[in-house]
Amino acid sequence: MSRADCRENALERLCTLLGDRCSREAAVREARAGDASWHSGPPPDVVVFPESTEEVSAIAAICHDARMTIIPRGTGTAVEGGVIATSGGVCLDLCRMNRITAIHPQDRDAVVEAGVTRKQLNAALLEQQTGLFFPVDPGADASLGGMAATCASGSAAVGYGTMRDNVLGLTAVLADGRILRTGTRAGKSSAGYDLTRLLVGSEGTLAIITEVTLRLSRLPRAIVAGTCAFEQEDRAVAAVLDVLAAGVRPVRMELLDAVQMAAVNAYSQLGCRESPTLFFELHGGPAAVAEQAEEVERIFSACGGFEVQHATEQAERDRLWQARHDAYFASLALRPGGAGYVTDVCVPVSRLAECVRRAREHLQHTNIPCPLFGHVGDGNFHVVFVIDPHSAAELAEVRGIQARIVADALALDGTCSGEHGIGLGKLDALEQQYGETLSAMRDIRRALDPLGLLNPGKVLRMPE
Amino acid sequence: MSRADCRENALERLCTLLGDRCSREAAVREARAGDASWHSGPPPDVVVFPESTEEVSAIAAICHDARMTIIPRGTGTAVEGGVIATSGGVCLDLCRMNRITAIHPQDRDAVVEAGVTRKQLNAALLEQQTGLFFPVDPGADASLGGMAATCASGSAAVGYGTMRDNVLGLTAVLADGRILRTGTRAGKSSAGYDLTRLLVGSEGTLAIITEVTLRLSRLPRAIVAGTCAFEQEDRAVAAVLDVLAAGVRPVRMELLDAVQMAAVNAYSQLGCRESPTLFFELHGGPAAVAEQAEEVERIFSACGGFEVQHATEQAERDRLWQARHDAYFASLALRPGGAGYVTDVCVPVSRLAECVRRAREHLQHTNIPCPLFGHVGDGNFHVVFVIDPHSAAELAEVRGIQARIVADALALDGTCSGEHGIGLGKLDALEQQYGETLSAMRDIRRALDPLGLLNPGKVLRMPE
């Protein structure tokens, strides 16, 4: 059978398996050509909508036989091009795997299919009055499978950790259709290799995550949230370090620069002072939270902060954090028709001030809008360049600046990606970061997917 | 060159490289034939004492050329036979890699060579007045490289997590001598595959860990510790669940059964009531700790606990926890000449009572001393069978009981090893736990060590 015949035969088998959940319609394919960033590519050849792990396994086996590539996809809210079908292939859309399989309140865990979104899970936890929530909050209402695949984190990571810390186990399908069940619901385990953490952050290149077992957290008894504006950015960054050094454990600690504050004011009608601003939140018992809030205010004031604006009601807090989480869209609104190119470095907190200072030097000569903001409580920040997606010159300019910001972060003992992953956008950066260590990553990828069928072109360049 | 000549040649090269840090003396080899348990085996053919990652790399390359196996070794305090040279080979003793490379107080991390022990690190952190400590506490003064290799945890894991949660990065050497540098000192990272967590718990079968970057914790401002005896074991277990359900976050929460309490009294002169007893510790701010301590006392009392005995002074607490950590040796002292065979299952806390109840059924007919104790705060418990190491009948009996306890734990959504690892002792149990998923672990091992030279026979049976 010729390669084309073999492919047609496989597509027929997919249609037989899935019926109208296998689509070659242009609109369906084109809706899955990109992600939330400037990255774009050709649409996939076909889109499949499995409803169970067993169906994913059957799809993988069919694709394996025909040497067709598979690009797993959640909500498409990531920004490094990780879901783009660079060489066509089968887009495996997990949105119909959206059942909450089990919630175990006593053990504080939940088992969900990969397409369940974090808001969907939190709504169910609230409705069932469990007193629990899932704390990892990347802003977007992303699918939990996608969040596991990219090791998402977001604003609450400084308090509750990242997906790495909050995924207890996975069900996943290998390129040849084998089904893996990793981890356990036990609180800890030393049983064999930690495939769970290997797959968390592997961006669909080692296996297709179909089910996730998540650690839940207790809803805090008390919450204090607020904002504090500063005249100078470096003083705001210094305040973050002082807060951490004082033993305060913020749950969120975010910096938005003056440009970002203006963008957020315009987009979310926040009415804040348009100068560098820290957003923070504390969780705990009432006494502990009140004590920590006082300490935070004292430190902010000592670092030249203006008066802290408290968000005491839940509705106010929701509005505040929604505005923070919409910062990316607020940035895009600075330039109609623009597309977002986001940097995402993370450094040890002691090096954060230096990294931000150097980034400012790299940014001072560009005319492209480029607000800076991020999860400074764990040393992570972003610059969103709002580029003209049709301008090769702008893309080249931004690539140059990103390369300099990444080089700084690596020189300061940091990482080229705090939370967005590698996708297509950071292939060079990962090579700079890990050098020879990448050879072991390639060995592992080749071992689990010898034909190179899972999300090709992402994370690592694989020699033919 | 014949195989024997090739081997002699390699041994000469090792001697040339290391001088008197390469030993074939019987006493040196025999001292490294076993671990702290009943497991035993032949001594290694040679023992090498590298002093740097580069030396480990050179040793690995020499062994790779000659197809000689390498068994990495820390303090030898583990209990599943993971350091036994079942087929001879080179024992790579990391005790001379004992330098603390760096301590970064602002970032709360430390970089240490693999042979540094946890007590050595904590002494340095105290001496340098950092206000920080390394919280993972398996009892033994184990090497931090060995603790990473086995994913150790121990009594403080319920509060501070395991090695998986507290290792930020590693330097490690592959079987062919390649040097890997995984992770970063940044608070979080989404850059490529998480080789750090893959190597944590891999027991020296994927790479030789030579350096570890560790997350440190702040010394608590207040500590409350104590013990509470119960008439009935099941009520003590119920009290643990109630404490967790009440939102109390104990740092340690341990159960010792009546036999274990008698053993501990005899070994450590503790003078406690010889009935099932919970040991606990709380860390935090003074108000929060006092509030939680009251809640704990109320719950213990409601579950039929006797009066809580507080350990208010540091010296008292040290004595209490030393006694707890010596529970294994206290068990061995029940039978002079006996050797320890330890079970180590962990289940979701909601299933702990059931798992302990079933274990009691399996234990009721044996005459072998078998105290039960463990880290019940995270659903982890041990039974130490003190066996006659020369009795095949006793070994067979204990193997049977262990198999039943493991089967129960797996049926209750748990794991066959909470913290001791697989080594030689749990090969069958791991197969029962993971089934087909083991094939992916084998693929990874084969990819990183195609010749099967690193710690052969441990964790996974590898088909020829």
GROMACS .gro file of N, CA and C in nm, chain A residues 335-419:
model
  255
  335ARG      N    1  -0.296   4.733   2.114
  335ARG     CA    2  -0.267   4.746   1.971
  335ARG      C    3  -0.364   4.658   1.892
  336PRO      N    4  -0.473   4.716   1.846
  336PRO     CA    5  -0.572   4.636   1.772
  336PRO      C    6  -0.507   4.565   1.654
  337GLY      N    7  -0.538   4.439   1.638
  337GLY     CA    8  -0.476   4.361   1.530
  337GLY      C    9  -0.342   4.301   1.569
  338GLY      N   10  -0.293   4.335   1.688
  338GLY     CA   11  -0.164   4.283   1.732
  338GLY      C   12  -0.177   4.141   1.784
  339ALA      N   13  -0.063   4.074   1.793
  339ALA     CA   14  -0.059   3.939   1.848
  339ALA      C   15   0.045   3.935   1.960
  340GLY      N   16   0.023   3.846   2.056
  340GLY     CA   17   0.109   3.843   2.174
  340GLY      C   18   0.231   3.752   2.158
  341TYR      N   19   0.347   3.806   2.191
  341TYR     CA   20   0.471   3.728   2.196
  341TYR      C   21   0.520   3.745   2.340
  342VAL      N   22   0.518   3.636   2.416
  342VAL     CA   23   0.537   3.647   2.560
  342VAL      C   24   0.669   3.585   2.604
  343THR      N   25   0.748   3.657   2.681
  343THR     CA   26   0.864   3.595   2.744
  343THR      C   27   0.819   3.540   2.880
  344ASP      N   28   0.895   3.450   2.936
  344ASP     CA   29   0.851   3.379   3.057
  344ASP      C   30   0.970   3.323   3.133
  345VAL      N   31   1.057   3.408   3.182
  345VAL     CA   32   1.171   3.355   3.256
  345VAL      C   33   1.141   3.351   3.405
  346CYS      N   34   1.217   3.269   3.477
  346CYS     CA   35   1.203   3.258   3.622
  346CYS      C   36   1.344   3.243   3.680
  347VAL      N   37   1.373   3.320   3.783
  347VAL     CA   38   1.506   3.316   3.845
  347VAL      C   39   1.489   3.300   3.997
  348PRO      N   40   1.596   3.260   4.065
  348PRO     CA   41   1.590   3.260   4.212
  348PRO      C   42   1.550   3.400   4.259
  349VAL      N   43   1.466   3.411   4.362
  349VAL     CA   44   1.414   3.543   4.400
  349VAL      C   45   1.525   3.643   4.432
  350SER      N   46   1.638   3.595   4.479
  350SER     CA   47   1.748   3.688   4.511
  350SER      C   48   1.803   3.754   4.385
  351ARG      N   49   1.779   3.697   4.268
  351ARG     CA   50   1.830   3.751   4.142
  351ARG      C   51   1.723   3.826   4.062
  352LEU      N   52   1.602   3.831   4.117
  352LEU     CA   53   1.490   3.889   4.042
  352LEU      C   54   1.513   4.036   4.009
  353ALA      N   55   1.558   4.114   4.106
  353ALA     CA   56   1.577   4.257   4.083
  353ALA      C   57   1.677   4.279   3.969
  354GLU      N   58   1.784   4.201   3.970
  354GLU     CA   59   1.887   4.213   3.866
  354GLU      C   60   1.829   4.174   3.729
  355CYS      N   61   1.751   4.068   3.726
  355CYS     CA   62   1.694   4.020   3.600
  355CYS      C   63   1.597   4.123   3.542
  356VAL      N   64   1.513   4.181   3.628
  356VAL     CA   65   1.417   4.281   3.582
  356VAL      C   66   1.492   4.407   3.536
  357ARG      N   67   1.595   4.446   3.610
  357ARG     CA   68   1.674   4.565   3.574
  357ARG      C   69   1.736   4.546   3.435
  358ARG      N   70   1.793   4.428   3.411
  358ARG     CA   71   1.854   4.402   3.279
  358ARG      C   72   1.747   4.400   3.170
  359ALA      N   73   1.630   4.341   3.201
  359ALA     CA   74   1.522   4.339   3.101
  359ALA      C   75   1.484   4.481   3.061
  360ARG      N   76   1.478   4.571   3.157
  360ARG     CA   77   1.447   4.712   3.129
  360ARG      C   78   1.546   4.770   3.029
  361GLU      N   79   1.673   4.734   3.045
  361GLU     CA   80   1.774   4.784   2.950
  361GLU      C   81   1.745   4.733   2.810
  362HIS      N   82   1.707   4.607   2.799
  362HIS     CA   83   1.680   4.551   2.666
  362HIS      C   84   1.554   4.612   2.605
  363LEU      N   85   1.462   4.656   2.690
  363LEU     CA   86   1.333   4.704   2.641
  363LEU      C   87   1.334   4.852   2.605
  364GLN      N   88   1.438   4.924   2.649
  364GLN     CA   89   1.425   5.071   2.643
  364GLN      C   90   1.425   5.127   2.501
  365HIS      N   91   1.475   5.050   2.404
  365HIS     CA   92   1.484   5.107   2.269
  365HIS      C   93   1.374   5.061   2.174
  366THR      N   94   1.287   4.971   2.220
  366THR     CA   95   1.185   4.923   2.127
  366THR      C   96   1.062   5.013   2.129
  367ASN      N   97   0.995   5.022   2.015
  367ASN     CA   98   0.870   5.097   2.008
  367ASN      C   99   0.748   5.005   2.013
  368ILE      N  100   0.773   4.876   2.021
  368ILE     CA  101   0.663   4.780   2.030
  368ILE      C  102   0.606   4.785   2.172
  369PRO      N  103   0.473   4.791   2.187
  369PRO     CA  104   0.417   4.790   2.323
  369PRO      C  105   0.463   4.665   2.397
  370CYS      N  106   0.509   4.680   2.519
  370CYS     CA  107   0.565   4.563   2.589
  370CYS      C  108   0.551   4.574   2.739
  371PRO      N  109   0.428   4.562   2.790
  371PRO     CA  110   0.409   4.561   2.935
  371PRO      C  111   0.482   4.444   3.000
  372LEU      N  112   0.526   4.467   3.122
  372LEU     CA  113   0.598   4.365   3.200
  372LEU      C  114   0.516   4.335   3.325
  373PHE      N  115   0.495   4.208   3.352
  373PHE     CA  116   0.420   4.171   3.472
  373PHE      C  117   0.456   4.027   3.507
  374GLY      N  118   0.413   3.985   3.622
  374GLY     CA  119   0.442   3.844   3.650
  374GLY      C  120   0.428   3.804   3.795
  375HIS      N  121   0.459   3.677   3.813
  375HIS     CA  122   0.442   3.611   3.942
  375HIS      C  123   0.571   3.627   4.020
  376VAL      N  124   0.598   3.750   4.064
  376VAL     CA  125   0.728   3.780   4.121
  376VAL      C  126   0.754   3.709   4.252
  377GLY      N  127   0.649   3.665   4.318
  377GLY     CA  128   0.667   3.592   4.444
  377GLY      C  129   0.751   3.467   4.425
  378ASP      N  130   0.750   3.408   4.307
  378ASP     CA  131   0.844   3.298   4.283
  378ASP      C  132   0.945   3.331   4.173
  379GLY      N  133   0.973   3.458   4.154
  379GLY     CA  134   1.084   3.496   4.065
  379GLY      C  135   1.051   3.486   3.917
  380ASN      N  136   0.924   3.479   3.883
  380ASN     CA  137   0.877   3.456   3.746
  380ASN      C  138   0.815   3.584   3.690
  381PHE      N  139   0.860   3.628   3.572
  381PHE     CA  140   0.791   3.742   3.511
  381PHE      C  141   0.783   3.727   3.360
  382HIS      N  142   0.688   3.801   3.302
  382HIS     CA  143   0.662   3.799   3.158
  382HIS      C  144   0.678   3.939   3.100
  383VAL      N  145   0.721   3.947   2.975
  383VAL     CA  146   0.702   4.068   2.895
  383VAL      C  147   0.612   4.026   2.779
  384VAL      N  148   0.501   4.096   2.762
  384VAL     CA  149   0.415   4.069   2.646
  384VAL      C  150   0.447   4.172   2.538
  385PHE      N  151   0.508   4.129   2.431
  385PHE     CA  152   0.529   4.215   2.316
  385PHE      C  153   0.406   4.205   2.227
  386VAL      N  154   0.341   4.317   2.202
  386VAL     CA  155   0.223   4.312   2.114
  386VAL      C  156   0.270   4.348   1.974
  387ILE      N  157   0.295   4.242   1.895
  387ILE     CA  158   0.358   4.262   1.764
  387ILE      C  159   0.255   4.264   1.651
  388ASP      N  160   0.297   4.324   1.542
  388ASP     CA  161   0.223   4.311   1.416
  388ASP      C  162   0.256   4.172   1.362
  389PRO      N  163   0.159   4.083   1.356
  389PRO     CA  164   0.193   3.944   1.319
  389PRO      C  165   0.241   3.932   1.175
  390HIS      N  166   0.227   4.037   1.097
  390HIS     CA  167   0.271   4.031   0.958
  390HIS      C  168   0.408   4.095   0.937
  391SER      N  169   0.468   4.144   1.043
  391SER     CA  170   0.596   4.215   1.029
  391SER      C  171   0.713   4.126   1.068
  392ALA      N  172   0.790   4.087   0.967
  392ALA     CA  173   0.909   4.005   0.995
  392ALA      C  174   1.010   4.084   1.078
  393ALA      N  175   1.015   4.214   1.055
  393ALA     CA  176   1.112   4.297   1.128
  393ALA      C  177   1.080   4.300   1.277
  394GLU      N  178   0.951   4.318   1.309
  394GLU     CA  179   0.913   4.320   1.451
  394GLU      C  180   0.941   4.184   1.517
  395LEU      N  181   0.909   4.078   1.445
  395LEU     CA  182   0.932   3.945   1.500
  395LEU      C  183   1.082   3.924   1.527
  396ALA      N  184   1.164   3.967   1.433
  396ALA     CA  185   1.309   3.952   1.451
  396ALA      C  186   1.357   4.035   1.570
  397GLU      N  187   1.304   4.155   1.583
  397GLU     CA  188   1.345   4.242   1.693
  397GLU      C  189   1.309   4.178   1.828
  398VAL      N  190   1.186   4.127   1.835
  398VAL     CA  191   1.140   4.069   1.962
  398VAL      C  192   1.216   3.941   1.992
  399ARG      N  193   1.242   3.863   1.889
  399ARG     CA  194   1.322   3.740   1.910
  399ARG      C  195   1.457   3.776   1.971
  400GLY      N  196   1.516   3.883   1.922
  400GLY     CA  197   1.646   3.926   1.975
  400GLY      C  198   1.637   3.965   2.121
  401ILE      N  199   1.534   4.041   2.154
  401ILE     CA  200   1.518   4.083   2.295
  401ILE      C  201   1.492   3.961   2.383
  402GLN      N  202   1.403   3.871   2.335
  402GLN     CA  203   1.374   3.751   2.415
  402GLN      C  204   1.503   3.671   2.439
  403ALA      N  205   1.586   3.660   2.337
  403ALA     CA  206   1.711   3.583   2.353
  403ALA      C  207   1.798   3.646   2.461
  404ARG      N  208   1.799   3.781   2.467
  404ARG     CA  209   1.881   3.846   2.569
  404ARG      C  210   1.823   3.827   2.709
  405ILE      N  211   1.689   3.832   2.718
  405ILE     CA  212   1.626   3.811   2.849
  405ILE      C  213   1.650   3.668   2.897
  406VAL      N  214   1.640   3.572   2.805
  406VAL     CA  215   1.666   3.432   2.842
  406VAL      C  216   1.812   3.414   2.885
  407ALA      N  217   1.903   3.473   2.809
  407ALA     CA  218   2.046   3.459   2.844
  407ALA      C  219   2.073   3.514   2.984
  408ASP      N  220   2.010   3.629   3.015
  408ASP     CA  221   2.025   3.685   3.150
  408ASP      C  222   1.974   3.588   3.255
  409ALA      N  223   1.853   3.535   3.231
  409ALA     CA  224   1.793   3.445   3.331
  409ALA      C  225   1.882   3.323   3.354
  410LEU      N  226   1.937   3.268   3.246
  410LEU     CA  227   2.024   3.151   3.262
  410LEU      C  228   2.151   3.188   3.338
  411ALA      N  229   2.206   3.306   3.307
  411ALA     CA  230   2.327   3.350   3.377
  411ALA      C  231   2.300   3.374   3.525
  412LEU      N  232   2.174   3.401   3.558
  412LEU     CA  233   2.136   3.427   3.698
  412LEU      C  234   2.078   3.301   3.763
  413ASP      N  235   2.116   3.183   3.714
  413ASP     CA  236   2.074   3.054   3.773
  413ASP      C  237   1.925   3.027   3.755
  414GLY      N  238   1.865   3.085   3.651
  414GLY     CA  239   1.721   3.068   3.631
  414GLY      C  240   1.689   2.973   3.518
  415THR      N  241   1.565   2.981   3.473
  415THR     CA  242   1.515   2.893   3.368
  415THR      C  243   1.453   2.974   3.255
  416CYS      N  244   1.459   2.920   3.134
  416CYS     CA  245   1.405   2.990   3.018
  416CYS      C  246   1.254   2.988   3.015
  417SER      N  247   1.192   2.903   3.096
  417SER     CA  248   1.046   2.902   3.102
  417SER      C  249   0.999   2.870   3.243
  418GLY      N  250   0.932   2.966   3.303
  418GLY     CA  251   0.878   2.943   3.437
  418GLY      C  252   0.751   2.861   3.434
  419GLU      N  253   0.670   2.881   3.328
  419GLU     CA  254   0.539   2.816   3.330
  419GLU      C  255   0.474   2.795   3.194
   0.00000   0.00000   0.00000
